[in-house]
PDB file of C-alpha atoms in Angstrom:
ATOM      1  CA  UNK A1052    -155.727  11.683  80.770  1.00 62.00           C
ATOM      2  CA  UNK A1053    -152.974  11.527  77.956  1.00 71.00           C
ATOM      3  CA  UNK A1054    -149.796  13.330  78.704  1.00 92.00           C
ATOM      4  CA  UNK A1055    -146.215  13.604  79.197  1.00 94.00           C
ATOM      5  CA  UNK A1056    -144.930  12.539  83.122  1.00 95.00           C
ATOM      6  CA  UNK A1057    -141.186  13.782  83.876  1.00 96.00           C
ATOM      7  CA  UNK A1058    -139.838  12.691  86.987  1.00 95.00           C
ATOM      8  CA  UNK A1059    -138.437  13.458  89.601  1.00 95.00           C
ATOM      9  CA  UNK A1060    -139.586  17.260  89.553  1.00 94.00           C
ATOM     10  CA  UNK A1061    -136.256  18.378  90.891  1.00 94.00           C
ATOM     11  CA  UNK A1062    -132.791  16.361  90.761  1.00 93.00           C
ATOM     12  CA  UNK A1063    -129.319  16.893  92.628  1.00 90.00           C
ATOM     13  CA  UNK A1064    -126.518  15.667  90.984  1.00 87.00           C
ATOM     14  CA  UNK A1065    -122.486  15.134  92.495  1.00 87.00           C
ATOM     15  CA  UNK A1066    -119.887  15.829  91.162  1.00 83.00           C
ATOM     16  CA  UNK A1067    -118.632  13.008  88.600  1.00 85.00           C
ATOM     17  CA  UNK A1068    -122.139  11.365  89.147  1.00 90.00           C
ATOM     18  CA  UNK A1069    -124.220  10.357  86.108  1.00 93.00           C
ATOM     19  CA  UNK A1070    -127.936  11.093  86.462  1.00 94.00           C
ATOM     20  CA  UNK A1071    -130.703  10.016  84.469  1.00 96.00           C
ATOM     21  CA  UNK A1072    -134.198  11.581  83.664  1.00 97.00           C
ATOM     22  CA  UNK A1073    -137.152   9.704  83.041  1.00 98.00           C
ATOM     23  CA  UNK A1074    -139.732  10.739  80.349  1.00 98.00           C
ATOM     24  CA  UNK A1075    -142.733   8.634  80.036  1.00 97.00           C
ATOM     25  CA  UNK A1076    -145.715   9.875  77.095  1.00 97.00           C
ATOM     26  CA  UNK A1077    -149.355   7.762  76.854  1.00 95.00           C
ATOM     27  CA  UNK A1078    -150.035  10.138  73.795  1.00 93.00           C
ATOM     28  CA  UNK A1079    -148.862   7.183  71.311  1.00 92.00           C
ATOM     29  CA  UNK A1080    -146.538   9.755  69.766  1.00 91.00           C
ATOM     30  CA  UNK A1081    -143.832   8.652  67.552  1.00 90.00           C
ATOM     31  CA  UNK A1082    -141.592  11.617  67.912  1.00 90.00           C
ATOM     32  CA  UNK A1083    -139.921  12.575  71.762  1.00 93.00           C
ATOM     33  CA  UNK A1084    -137.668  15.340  72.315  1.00 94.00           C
ATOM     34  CA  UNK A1085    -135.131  16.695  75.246  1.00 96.00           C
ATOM     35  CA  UNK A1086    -134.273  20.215  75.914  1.00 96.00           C
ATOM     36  CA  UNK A1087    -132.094  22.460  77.938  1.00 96.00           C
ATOM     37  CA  UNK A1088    -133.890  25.489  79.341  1.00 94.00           C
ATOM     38  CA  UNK A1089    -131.308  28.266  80.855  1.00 92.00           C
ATOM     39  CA  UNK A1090    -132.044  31.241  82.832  1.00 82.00           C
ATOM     40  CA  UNK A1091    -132.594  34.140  79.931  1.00 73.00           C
ATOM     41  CA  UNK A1092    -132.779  31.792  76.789  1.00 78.00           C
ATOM     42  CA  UNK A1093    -135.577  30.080  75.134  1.00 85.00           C
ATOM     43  CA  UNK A1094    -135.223  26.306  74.715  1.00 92.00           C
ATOM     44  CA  UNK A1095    -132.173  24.044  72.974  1.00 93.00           C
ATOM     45  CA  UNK A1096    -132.280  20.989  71.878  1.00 92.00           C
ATOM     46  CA  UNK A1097    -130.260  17.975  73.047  1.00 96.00           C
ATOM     47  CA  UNK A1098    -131.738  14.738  71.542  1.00 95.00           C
ATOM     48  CA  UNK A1099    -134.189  13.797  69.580  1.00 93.00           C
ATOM     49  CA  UNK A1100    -136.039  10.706  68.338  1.00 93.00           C
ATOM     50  CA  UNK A1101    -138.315  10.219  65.578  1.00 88.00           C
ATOM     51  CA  UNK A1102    -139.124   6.361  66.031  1.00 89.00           C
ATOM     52  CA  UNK A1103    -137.981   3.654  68.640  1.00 93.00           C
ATOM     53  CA  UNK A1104    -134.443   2.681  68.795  1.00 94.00           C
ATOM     54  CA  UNK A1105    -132.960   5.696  66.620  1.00 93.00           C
ATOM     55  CA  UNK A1106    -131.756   8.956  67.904  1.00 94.00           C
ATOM     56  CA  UNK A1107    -130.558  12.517  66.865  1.00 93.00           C
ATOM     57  CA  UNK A1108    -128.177  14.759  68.503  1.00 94.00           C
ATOM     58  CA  UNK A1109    -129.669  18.108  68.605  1.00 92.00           C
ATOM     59  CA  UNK A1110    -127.289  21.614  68.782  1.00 90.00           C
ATOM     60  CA  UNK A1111    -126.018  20.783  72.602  1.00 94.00           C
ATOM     61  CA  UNK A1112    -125.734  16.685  72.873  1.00 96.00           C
ATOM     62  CA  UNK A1113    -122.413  16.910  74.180  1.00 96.00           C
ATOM     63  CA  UNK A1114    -122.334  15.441  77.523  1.00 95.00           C
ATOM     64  CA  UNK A1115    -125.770  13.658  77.264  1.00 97.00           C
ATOM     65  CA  UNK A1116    -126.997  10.453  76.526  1.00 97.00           C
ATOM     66  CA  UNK A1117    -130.389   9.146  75.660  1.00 98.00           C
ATOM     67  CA  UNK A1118    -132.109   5.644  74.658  1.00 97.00           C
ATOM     68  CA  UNK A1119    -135.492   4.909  73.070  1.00 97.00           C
ATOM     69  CA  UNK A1120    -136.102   1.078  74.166  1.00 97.00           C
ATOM     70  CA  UNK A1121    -139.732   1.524  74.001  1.00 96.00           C
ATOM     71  CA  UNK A1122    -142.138   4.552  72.209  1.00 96.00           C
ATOM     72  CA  UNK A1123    -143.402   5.385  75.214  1.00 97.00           C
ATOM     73  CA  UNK A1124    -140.227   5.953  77.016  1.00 98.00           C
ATOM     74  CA  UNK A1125    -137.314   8.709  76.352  1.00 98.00           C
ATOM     75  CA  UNK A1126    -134.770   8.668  79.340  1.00 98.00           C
ATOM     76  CA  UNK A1127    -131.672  11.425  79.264  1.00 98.00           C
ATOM     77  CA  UNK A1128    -128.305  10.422  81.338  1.00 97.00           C
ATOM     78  CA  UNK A1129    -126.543  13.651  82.236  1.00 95.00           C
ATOM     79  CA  UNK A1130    -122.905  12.383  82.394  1.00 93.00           C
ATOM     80  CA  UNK A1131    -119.951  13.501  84.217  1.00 89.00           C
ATOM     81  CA  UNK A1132    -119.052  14.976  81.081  1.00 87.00           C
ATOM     82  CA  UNK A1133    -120.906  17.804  80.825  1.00 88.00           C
ATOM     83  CA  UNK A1134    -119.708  20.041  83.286  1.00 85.00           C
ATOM     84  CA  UNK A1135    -122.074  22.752  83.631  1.00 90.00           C
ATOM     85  CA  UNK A1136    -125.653  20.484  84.276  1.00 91.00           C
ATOM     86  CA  UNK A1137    -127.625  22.941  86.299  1.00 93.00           C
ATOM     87  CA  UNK A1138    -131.014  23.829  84.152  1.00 95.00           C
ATOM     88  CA  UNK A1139    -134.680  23.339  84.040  1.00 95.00           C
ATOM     89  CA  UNK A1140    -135.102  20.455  81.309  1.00 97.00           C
ATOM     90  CA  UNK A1141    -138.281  19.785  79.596  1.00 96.00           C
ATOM     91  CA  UNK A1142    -139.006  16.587  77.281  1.00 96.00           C
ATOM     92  CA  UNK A1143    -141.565  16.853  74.823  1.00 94.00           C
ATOM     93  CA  UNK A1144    -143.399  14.882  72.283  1.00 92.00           C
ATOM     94  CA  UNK A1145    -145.093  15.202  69.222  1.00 88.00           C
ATOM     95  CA  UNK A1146    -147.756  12.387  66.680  1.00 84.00           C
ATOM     96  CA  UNK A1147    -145.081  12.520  63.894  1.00 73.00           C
ATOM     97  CA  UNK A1148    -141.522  13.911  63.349  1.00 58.00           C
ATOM     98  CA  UNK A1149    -142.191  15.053  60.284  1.00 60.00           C
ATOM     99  CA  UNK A1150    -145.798  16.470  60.736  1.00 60.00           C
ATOM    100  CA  UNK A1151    -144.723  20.081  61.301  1.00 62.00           C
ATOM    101  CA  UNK A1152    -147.992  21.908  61.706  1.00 69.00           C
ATOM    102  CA  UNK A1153    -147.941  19.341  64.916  1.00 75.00           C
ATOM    103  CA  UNK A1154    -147.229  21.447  68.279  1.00 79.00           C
ATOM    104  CA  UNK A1155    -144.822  19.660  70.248  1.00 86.00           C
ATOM    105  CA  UNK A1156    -146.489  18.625  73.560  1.00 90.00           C
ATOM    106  CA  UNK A1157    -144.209  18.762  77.301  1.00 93.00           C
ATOM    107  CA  UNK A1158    -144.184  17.439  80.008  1.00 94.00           C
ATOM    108  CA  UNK A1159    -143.647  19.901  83.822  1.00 93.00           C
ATOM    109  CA  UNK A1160    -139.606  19.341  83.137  1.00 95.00           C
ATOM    110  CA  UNK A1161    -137.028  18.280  85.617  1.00 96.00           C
ATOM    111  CA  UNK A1162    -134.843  21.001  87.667  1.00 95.00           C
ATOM    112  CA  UNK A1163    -131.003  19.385  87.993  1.00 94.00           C
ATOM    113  CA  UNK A1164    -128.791  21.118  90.231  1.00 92.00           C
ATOM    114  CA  UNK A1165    -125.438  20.256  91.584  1.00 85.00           C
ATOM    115  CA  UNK A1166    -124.239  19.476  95.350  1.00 80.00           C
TER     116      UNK A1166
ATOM    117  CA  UNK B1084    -129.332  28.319  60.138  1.00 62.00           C
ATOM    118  CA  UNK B1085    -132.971  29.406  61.115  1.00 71.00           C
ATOM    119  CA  UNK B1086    -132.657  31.239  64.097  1.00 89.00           C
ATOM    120  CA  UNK B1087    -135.817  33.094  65.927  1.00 94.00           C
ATOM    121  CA  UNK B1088    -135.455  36.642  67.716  1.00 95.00           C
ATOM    122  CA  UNK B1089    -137.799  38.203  69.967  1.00 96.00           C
ATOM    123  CA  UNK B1090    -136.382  41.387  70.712  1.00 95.00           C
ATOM    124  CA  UNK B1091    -138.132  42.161  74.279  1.00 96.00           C
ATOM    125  CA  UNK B1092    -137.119  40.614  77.315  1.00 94.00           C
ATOM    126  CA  UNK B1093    -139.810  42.207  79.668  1.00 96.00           C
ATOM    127  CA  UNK B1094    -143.002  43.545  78.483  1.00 97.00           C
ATOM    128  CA  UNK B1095    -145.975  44.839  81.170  1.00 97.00           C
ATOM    129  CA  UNK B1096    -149.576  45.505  80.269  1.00 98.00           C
ATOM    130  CA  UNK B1097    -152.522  46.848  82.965  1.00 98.00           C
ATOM    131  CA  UNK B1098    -155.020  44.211  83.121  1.00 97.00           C
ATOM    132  CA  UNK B1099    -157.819  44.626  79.876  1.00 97.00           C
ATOM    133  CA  UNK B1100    -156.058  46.136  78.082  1.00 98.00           C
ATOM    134  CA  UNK B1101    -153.986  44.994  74.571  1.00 98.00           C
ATOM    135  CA  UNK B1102    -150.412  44.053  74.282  1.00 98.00           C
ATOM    136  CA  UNK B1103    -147.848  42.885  71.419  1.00 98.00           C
ATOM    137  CA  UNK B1104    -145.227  41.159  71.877  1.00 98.00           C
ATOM    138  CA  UNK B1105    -142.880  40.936  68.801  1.00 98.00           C
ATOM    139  CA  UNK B1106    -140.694  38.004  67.020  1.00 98.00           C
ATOM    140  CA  UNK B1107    -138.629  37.796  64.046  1.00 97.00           C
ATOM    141  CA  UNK B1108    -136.917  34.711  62.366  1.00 96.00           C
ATOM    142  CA  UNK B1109    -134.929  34.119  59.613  1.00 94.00           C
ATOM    143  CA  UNK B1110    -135.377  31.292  57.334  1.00 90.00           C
ATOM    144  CA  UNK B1111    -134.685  30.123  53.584  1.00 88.00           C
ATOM    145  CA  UNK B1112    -137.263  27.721  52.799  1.00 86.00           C
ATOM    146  CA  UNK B1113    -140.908  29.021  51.814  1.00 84.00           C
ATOM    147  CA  UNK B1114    -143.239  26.242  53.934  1.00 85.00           C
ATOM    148  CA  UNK B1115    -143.008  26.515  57.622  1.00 89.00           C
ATOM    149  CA  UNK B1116    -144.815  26.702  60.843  1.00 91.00           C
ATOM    150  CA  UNK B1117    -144.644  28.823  63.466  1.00 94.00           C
ATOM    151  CA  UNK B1118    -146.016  29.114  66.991  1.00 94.00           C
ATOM    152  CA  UNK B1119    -146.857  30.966  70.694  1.00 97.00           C
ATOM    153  CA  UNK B1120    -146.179  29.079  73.620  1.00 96.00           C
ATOM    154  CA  UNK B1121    -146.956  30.068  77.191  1.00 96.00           C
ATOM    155  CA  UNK B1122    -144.749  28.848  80.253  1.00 94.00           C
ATOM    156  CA  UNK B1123    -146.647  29.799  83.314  1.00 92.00           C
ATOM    157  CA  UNK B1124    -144.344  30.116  86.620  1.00 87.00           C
ATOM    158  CA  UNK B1125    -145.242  26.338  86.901  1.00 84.00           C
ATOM    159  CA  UNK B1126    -142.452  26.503  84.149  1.00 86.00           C
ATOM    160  CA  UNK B1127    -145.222  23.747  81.585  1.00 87.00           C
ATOM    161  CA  UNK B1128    -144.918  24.696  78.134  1.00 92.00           C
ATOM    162  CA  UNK B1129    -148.548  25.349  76.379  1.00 93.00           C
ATOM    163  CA  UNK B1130    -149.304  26.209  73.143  1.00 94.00           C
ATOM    164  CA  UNK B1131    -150.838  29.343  72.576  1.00 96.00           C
ATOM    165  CA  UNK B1132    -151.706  29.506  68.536  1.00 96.00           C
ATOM    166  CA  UNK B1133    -149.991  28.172  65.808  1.00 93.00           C
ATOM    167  CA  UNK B1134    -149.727  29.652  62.274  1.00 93.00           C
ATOM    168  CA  UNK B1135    -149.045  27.669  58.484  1.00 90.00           C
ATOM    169  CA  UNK B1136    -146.764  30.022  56.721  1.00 89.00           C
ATOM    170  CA  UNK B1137    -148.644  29.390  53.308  1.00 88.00           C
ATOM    171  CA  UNK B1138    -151.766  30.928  54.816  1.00 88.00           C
ATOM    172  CA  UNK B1139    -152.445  34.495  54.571  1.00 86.00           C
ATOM    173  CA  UNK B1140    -155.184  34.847  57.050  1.00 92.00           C
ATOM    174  CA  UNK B1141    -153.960  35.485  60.560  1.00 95.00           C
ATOM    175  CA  UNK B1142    -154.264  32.858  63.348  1.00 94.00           C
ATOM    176  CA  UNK B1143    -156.705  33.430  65.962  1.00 95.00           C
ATOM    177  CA  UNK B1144    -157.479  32.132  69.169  1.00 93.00           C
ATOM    178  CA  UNK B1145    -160.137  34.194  71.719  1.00 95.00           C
ATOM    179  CA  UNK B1146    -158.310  36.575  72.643  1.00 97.00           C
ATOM    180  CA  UNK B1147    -154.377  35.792  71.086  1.00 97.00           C
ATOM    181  CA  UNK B1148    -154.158  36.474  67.529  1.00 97.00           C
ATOM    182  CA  UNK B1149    -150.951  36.630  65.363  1.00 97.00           C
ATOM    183  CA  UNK B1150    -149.908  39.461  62.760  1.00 97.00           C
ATOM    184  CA  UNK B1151    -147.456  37.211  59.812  1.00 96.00           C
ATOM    185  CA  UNK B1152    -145.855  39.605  58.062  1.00 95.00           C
ATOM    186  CA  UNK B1153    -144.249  36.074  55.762  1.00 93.00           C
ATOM    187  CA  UNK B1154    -141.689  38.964  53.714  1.00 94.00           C
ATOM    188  CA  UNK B1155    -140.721  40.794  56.474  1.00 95.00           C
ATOM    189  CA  UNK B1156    -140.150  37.455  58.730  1.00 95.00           C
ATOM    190  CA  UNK B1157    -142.387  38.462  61.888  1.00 96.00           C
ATOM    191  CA  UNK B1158    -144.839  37.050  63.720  1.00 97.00           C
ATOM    192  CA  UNK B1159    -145.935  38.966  66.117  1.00 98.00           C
ATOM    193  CA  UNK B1160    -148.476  37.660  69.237  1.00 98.00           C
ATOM    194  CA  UNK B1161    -151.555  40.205  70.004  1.00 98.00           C
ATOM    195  CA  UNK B1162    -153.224  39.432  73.591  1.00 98.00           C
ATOM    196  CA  UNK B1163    -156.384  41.690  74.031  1.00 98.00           C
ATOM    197  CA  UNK B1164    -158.397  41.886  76.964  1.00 97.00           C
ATOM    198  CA  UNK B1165    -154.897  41.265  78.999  1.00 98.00           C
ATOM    199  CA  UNK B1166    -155.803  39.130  82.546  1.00 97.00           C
ATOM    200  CA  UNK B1167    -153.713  38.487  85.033  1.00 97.00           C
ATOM    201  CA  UNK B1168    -153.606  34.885  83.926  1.00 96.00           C
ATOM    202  CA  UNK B1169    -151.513  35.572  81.071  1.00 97.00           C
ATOM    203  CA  UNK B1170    -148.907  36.689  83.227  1.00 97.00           C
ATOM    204  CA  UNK B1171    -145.719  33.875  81.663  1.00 97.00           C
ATOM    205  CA  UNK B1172    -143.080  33.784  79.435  1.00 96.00           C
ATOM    206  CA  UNK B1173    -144.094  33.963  75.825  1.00 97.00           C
ATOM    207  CA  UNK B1174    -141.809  31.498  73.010  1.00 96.00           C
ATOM    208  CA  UNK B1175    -141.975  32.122  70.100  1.00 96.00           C
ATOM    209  CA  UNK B1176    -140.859  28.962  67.938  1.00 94.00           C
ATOM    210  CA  UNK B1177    -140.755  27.708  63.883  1.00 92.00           C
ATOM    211  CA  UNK B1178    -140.647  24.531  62.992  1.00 87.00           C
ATOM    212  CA  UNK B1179    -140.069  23.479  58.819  1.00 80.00           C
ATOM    213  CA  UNK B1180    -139.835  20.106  57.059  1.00 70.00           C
ATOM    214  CA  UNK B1181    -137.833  17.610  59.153  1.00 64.00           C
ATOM    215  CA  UNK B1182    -136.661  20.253  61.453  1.00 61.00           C
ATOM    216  CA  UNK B1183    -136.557  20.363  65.079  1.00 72.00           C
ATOM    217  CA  UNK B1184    -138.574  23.542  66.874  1.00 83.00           C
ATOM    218  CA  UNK B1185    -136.250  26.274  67.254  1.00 89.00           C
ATOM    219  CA  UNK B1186    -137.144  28.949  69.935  1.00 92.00           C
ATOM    220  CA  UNK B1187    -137.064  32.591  70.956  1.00 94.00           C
ATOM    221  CA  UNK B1188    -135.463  33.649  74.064  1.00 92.00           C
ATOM    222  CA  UNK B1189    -138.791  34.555  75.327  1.00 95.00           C
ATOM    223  CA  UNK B1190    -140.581  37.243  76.480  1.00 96.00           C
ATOM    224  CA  UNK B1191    -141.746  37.558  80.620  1.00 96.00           C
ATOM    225  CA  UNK B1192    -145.215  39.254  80.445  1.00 97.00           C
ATOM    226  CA  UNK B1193    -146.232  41.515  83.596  1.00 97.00           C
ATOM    227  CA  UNK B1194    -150.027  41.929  83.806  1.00 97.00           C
ATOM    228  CA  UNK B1195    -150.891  45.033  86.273  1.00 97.00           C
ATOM    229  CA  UNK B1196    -153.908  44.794  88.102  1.00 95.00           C
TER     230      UNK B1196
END
């Protein structure tokens, strides 16, 4: 079945530690995306990518880092830099970047928490 | 800056019966899409029903439909027949040319048995 895989489920991060989340998509979709998902708001945006080996900050990049080697793959660092990491964070993906009656699909997300 | 509102934190409905859970946006630019997603306690993301803003006709899906009100900026999500599977958090999220999804803060749907 085509889909989006995030891994691990949940993550612990130490202080000053960088941590990186994997996002893998078998849905051949061009465009991948990263948000932040906080207690009592909807989603933000971090990073996005429309085609492999370019990237856009979104509204909360700082602190983040992300890499798009391959289209199938869209993994986000968490640096020591951004110093309040504790969320849920979901990746998503949709066919085209600019094909906006597309629904973004997501993956089951990745809850980081820190020792 | 497009921003989307959805005034209602908490909403409850008893099981069969109709709810409406409300969202407002504000945008300048004339095409856009907007959509329902569901997140379950297993916190996935699924989309509910979509709507094209240059189409009249409400969306509808089973039992979800959508009242677009495109001059007053709402888009509100009807769920008739209410079962306790459609106990989640509701987005609400628009999406124009080029442009990222921007979301609601949600709404967290109680279905009473």
């Amino acid at each position: 079945d085509g889909g989006i895989t995030q891994s691990p489920k949940y993550l612990f991060r130490k202080e000053g530690q960088n941590v990186t989340l994997s996002c893998e998509q078998n849905l051949n979709h061009d465009a991948m995306y990263w948000y932040r998902q906080d207690p009592g708001q909807g989603l933000r945006l971090i990073y996005y990518s429309q085609i492999v080996n370019d990237f856009q900050k979104g509204d909360i990049a700082e602190g983040y880092s992300v890499s798009r080697e391959k289209k199938e793959s869209f993994p986000l660092t968490v640096t020591s830099a951004q110093k309040n990491p504790t969320a849920f964070y979901l990746c998503a993906s949709s066919p085209r970047a600019t094909g906006e009656n597309q629904p973004q699909h997501f993956g089951d997300g990745t809850r980081l928490s820190i020792l | 800056a497009q921003t989307v509102t959805q005034s209602q934190p908490e909403m409850s409905v008893q099981e069969a019966e109709t709810v409406t859970l409300s969202c407002t946006y504000d945008t300048s630019e004339s095409d856009y899409y907007l959509f329902w997603y569901k997140q379950p306690p297993s916190r996935q993301m699924i989309l509910v029903i979509r709507q094209e803003a240059y189409k009249q006709q409400n969306a509808t899906e089973n039992r979800f439909s959508v009242n677009f009100q495109k001059a007053a900026k709402s888009f509100s999500l009807k769920i008739s027949d209410s079962q306790l599977g459609d106990a989640a958090m509701y987005f609400c999220a628009y999406r124009s040319a080029g442009l990222d999804m921007r979301f609601g803060a949600g709404t967290r749907l109680t279905v009473k048995p």
